[in-house]
């Protein structure tokens, strides 16, 4: 179970003993929601792999309010690899977690917390799954570079704002 705290990790108590601050977030569960690996051109594709083979990675984060202050956050990762203009492999992974923000987190901050902090905790596990699946599929393990989920959140907000503006016109 993961938890995140404010920047102040400890607070003083009456006896001047340090006490751990209440976590801003509790991640109670994480799980593979969906996983697909396709190797459509095996075994010929193995002889066609080169350093110039292309890999396209797409990442998305979705949020579902389950009940009270419980949310499901789904980190979706899509990977398409090509060699000599043919599909080498395709991976679709939905890795999810159930998270609860602390009561002290204002409602207007919950979405930001869920779409930035929860995927930050889920990502290393999803990355390991992708690496294992590519290796088990006969390819070198794919290690996805770290993701700036704060930037992904800002991009999402900007896209939503543009769509709202276009709909208003």
One Martini backbone bead per residue (centre of mass of N, CA, C, O) as a GRO file, in nm:
protein
  169
    1UNK     BB    1   0.095   0.037   0.025
    2UNK     BB    2   0.052   0.363  -0.070
    3UNK     BB    3   0.184   0.690   0.027
    4UNK     BB    4   0.125   1.043   0.063
    5UNK     BB    5   0.279   1.348   0.148
    6UNK     BB    6   0.363   1.617   0.244
    7UNK     BB    7   0.651   1.793   0.259
    8UNK     BB    8   0.593   1.743   0.553
    9UNK     BB    9   0.685   1.456   0.725
   10UNK     BB   10   0.683   1.610   1.005
   11UNK     BB   11   0.547   1.653   1.333
   12UNK     BB   12   0.486   1.799   1.624
   13UNK     BB   13   0.442   1.718   1.947
   14UNK     BB   14   0.397   1.773   2.275
   15UNK     BB   15   0.679   1.597   2.331
   16UNK     BB   16   0.864   1.656   2.072
   17UNK     BB   17   0.774   1.429   1.889
   18UNK     BB   18   0.780   1.280   1.608
   19UNK     BB   19   0.524   1.280   1.349
   20UNK     BB   20   0.341   1.150   1.115
   21UNK     BB   21   0.190   1.244   0.853
   22UNK     BB   22  -0.083   1.243   0.689
   23UNK     BB   23  -0.182   1.104   0.424
   24UNK     BB   24  -0.307   1.210   0.106
   25UNK     BB   25  -0.276   0.896   0.018
   26UNK     BB   26  -0.436   0.579  -0.069
   27UNK     BB   27  -0.315   0.265  -0.192
   28UNK     BB   28  -0.499  -0.038  -0.182
   29UNK     BB   29  -0.474  -0.117  -0.500
   30UNK     BB   30  -0.330  -0.334  -0.759
   31UNK     BB   31  -0.386  -0.403  -1.123
   32UNK     BB   32  -0.469  -0.602  -1.384
   33UNK     BB   33  -0.713  -0.538  -1.628
   34UNK     BB   34  -0.534  -0.544  -1.903
   35UNK     BB   35  -0.374  -0.785  -2.141
   36UNK     BB   36  -0.180  -0.754  -2.451
   37UNK     BB   37  -0.008  -0.980  -2.686
   38UNK     BB   38   0.142  -0.933  -3.007
   39UNK     BB   39   0.291  -1.167  -3.274
   40UNK     BB   40   0.218  -1.164  -3.606
   41UNK     BB   41   0.539  -1.225  -3.742
   42UNK     BB   42   0.600  -1.493  -3.646
   43UNK     BB   43   0.938  -1.563  -3.689
   44UNK     BB   44   1.048  -1.352  -3.905
   45UNK     BB   45   1.091  -1.085  -3.732
   46UNK     BB   46   1.363  -1.158  -3.588
   47UNK     BB   47   1.540  -1.105  -3.860
   48UNK     BB   48   1.432  -0.782  -3.887
   49UNK     BB   49   1.576  -0.665  -3.659
   50UNK     BB   50   1.678  -0.331  -3.576
   51UNK     BB   51   1.790  -0.023  -3.477
   52UNK     BB   52   1.546   0.110  -3.666
   53UNK     BB   53   1.334   0.018  -3.511
   54UNK     BB   54   1.003   0.095  -3.419
   55UNK     BB   55   0.858   0.283  -3.132
   56UNK     BB   56   0.526   0.319  -2.995
   57UNK     BB   57   0.413   0.527  -2.721
   58UNK     BB   58   0.110   0.523  -2.523
   59UNK     BB   59  -0.036   0.744  -2.271
   60UNK     BB   60  -0.298   0.698  -2.019
   61UNK     BB   61  -0.540   0.857  -1.791
   62UNK     BB   62  -0.797   0.729  -1.576
   63UNK     BB   63  -1.106   0.830  -1.401
   64UNK     BB   64  -1.301   0.672  -1.130
   65UNK     BB   65  -1.579   0.704  -0.943
   66UNK     BB   66  -1.701   0.489  -0.704
   67UNK     BB   67  -1.697   0.597  -0.386
   68UNK     BB   68  -1.695   0.849  -0.220
   69UNK     BB   69  -1.326   0.837  -0.185
   70UNK     BB   70  -1.321   0.631  -0.427
   71UNK     BB   71  -1.073   0.540  -0.679
   72UNK     BB   72  -1.007   0.475  -1.021
   73UNK     BB   73  -0.690   0.415  -1.175
   74UNK     BB   74  -0.590   0.418  -1.525
   75UNK     BB   75  -0.308   0.282  -1.686
   76UNK     BB   76  -0.240   0.333  -2.026
   77UNK     BB   77  -0.052   0.111  -2.248
   78UNK     BB   78   0.084   0.156  -2.578
   79UNK     BB   79   0.254  -0.076  -2.802
   80UNK     BB   80   0.443  -0.023  -3.114
   81UNK     BB   81   0.628  -0.246  -3.322
   82UNK     BB   82   0.871  -0.212  -3.589
   83UNK     BB   83   0.987  -0.402  -3.885
   84UNK     BB   84   1.009  -0.335  -4.193
   85UNK     BB   85   0.692  -0.238  -4.192
   86UNK     BB   86   0.632  -0.443  -3.956
   87UNK     BB   87   0.494  -0.609  -3.711
   88UNK     BB   88   0.627  -0.713  -3.412
   89UNK     BB   89   0.457  -0.565  -3.171
   90UNK     BB   90   0.172  -0.567  -2.934
   91UNK     BB   91   0.072  -0.357  -2.656
   92UNK     BB   92  -0.186  -0.385  -2.396
   93UNK     BB   93  -0.221  -0.182  -2.096
   94UNK     BB   94  -0.411  -0.210  -1.785
   95UNK     BB   95  -0.325  -0.029  -1.496
   96UNK     BB   96  -0.453  -0.040  -1.162
   97UNK     BB   97  -0.605   0.167  -0.894
   98UNK     BB   98  -0.695   0.212  -0.556
   99UNK     BB   99  -0.803   0.533  -0.422
  100UNK     BB  100  -0.758   0.759  -0.129
  101UNK     BB  101  -0.822   1.051  -0.006
  102UNK     BB  102  -0.788   1.259   0.221
  103UNK     BB  103  -1.001   1.456   0.399
  104UNK     BB  104  -0.808   1.722   0.369
  105UNK     BB  105  -0.868   1.704   0.075
  106UNK     BB  106  -0.984   1.893  -0.149
  107UNK     BB  107  -1.202   1.850  -0.404
  108UNK     BB  108  -1.033   2.035  -0.615
  109UNK     BB  109  -0.765   1.823  -0.575
  110UNK     BB  110  -0.831   1.526  -0.650
  111UNK     BB  111  -0.781   1.498  -0.952
  112UNK     BB  112  -0.485   1.574  -0.948
  113UNK     BB  113  -0.392   1.353  -0.753
  114UNK     BB  114  -0.498   1.106  -0.922
  115UNK     BB  115  -0.344   1.200  -1.209
  116UNK     BB  116  -0.040   1.200  -1.067
  117UNK     BB  117   0.023   1.013  -0.814
  118UNK     BB  118  -0.087   0.736  -0.889
  119UNK     BB  119   0.074   0.689  -1.157
  120UNK     BB  120   0.350   0.717  -1.021
  121UNK     BB  121   0.306   0.443  -0.861
  122UNK     BB  122   0.226   0.250  -1.108
  123UNK     BB  123   0.449   0.266  -1.329
  124UNK     BB  124   0.676   0.064  -1.239
  125UNK     BB  125   0.490  -0.185  -1.276
  126UNK     BB  126   0.413  -0.146  -1.573
  127UNK     BB  127   0.702  -0.140  -1.682
  128UNK     BB  128   0.772  -0.431  -1.593
  129UNK     BB  129   0.556  -0.574  -1.758
  130UNK     BB  130   0.653  -0.482  -2.035
  131UNK     BB  131   0.937  -0.604  -2.011
  132UNK     BB  132   0.847  -0.899  -1.967
  133UNK     BB  133   0.672  -0.938  -2.222
  134UNK     BB  134   0.890  -0.885  -2.434
  135UNK     BB  135   1.083  -1.103  -2.339
  136UNK     BB  136   0.872  -1.343  -2.354
  137UNK     BB  137   0.836  -1.271  -2.680
  138UNK     BB  138   1.160  -1.246  -2.784
  139UNK     BB  139   1.251  -0.967  -2.684
  140UNK     BB  140   1.373  -0.703  -2.583
  141UNK     BB  141   1.344  -0.524  -2.319
  142UNK     BB  142   1.113  -0.276  -2.242
  143UNK     BB  143   1.207   0.059  -2.139
  144UNK     BB  144   1.033   0.300  -2.011
  145UNK     BB  145   1.032   0.610  -1.969
  146UNK     BB  146   0.977   0.839  -1.770
  147UNK     BB  147   0.691   1.017  -1.640
  148UNK     BB  148   0.517   1.331  -1.658
  149UNK     BB  149   0.217   1.368  -1.498
  150UNK     BB  150   0.193   1.672  -1.480
  151UNK     BB  151   0.211   1.729  -1.784
  152UNK     BB  152  -0.024   1.546  -1.866
  153UNK     BB  153  -0.235   1.709  -1.707
  154UNK     BB  154  -0.196   1.982  -1.851
  155UNK     BB  155  -0.264   1.876  -2.133
  156UNK     BB  156  -0.550   1.784  -2.065
  157UNK     BB  157  -0.659   2.062  -1.982
  158UNK     BB  158  -0.603   2.203  -2.253
  159UNK     BB  159  -0.777   2.018  -2.427
  160UNK     BB  160  -1.043   2.067  -2.275
  161UNK     BB  161  -1.048   2.373  -2.323
  162UNK     BB  162  -1.052   2.365  -2.635
  163UNK     BB  163  -1.314   2.199  -2.659
  164UNK     BB  164  -1.493   2.400  -2.508
  165UNK     BB  165  -1.440   2.642  -2.698
  166UNK     BB  166  -1.540   2.501  -2.961
  167UNK     BB  167  -1.834   2.442  -2.847
  168UNK     BB  168  -1.906   2.757  -2.799
  169UNK     BB  169  -1.879   2.837  -3.123
   0.00000   0.00000   0.00000
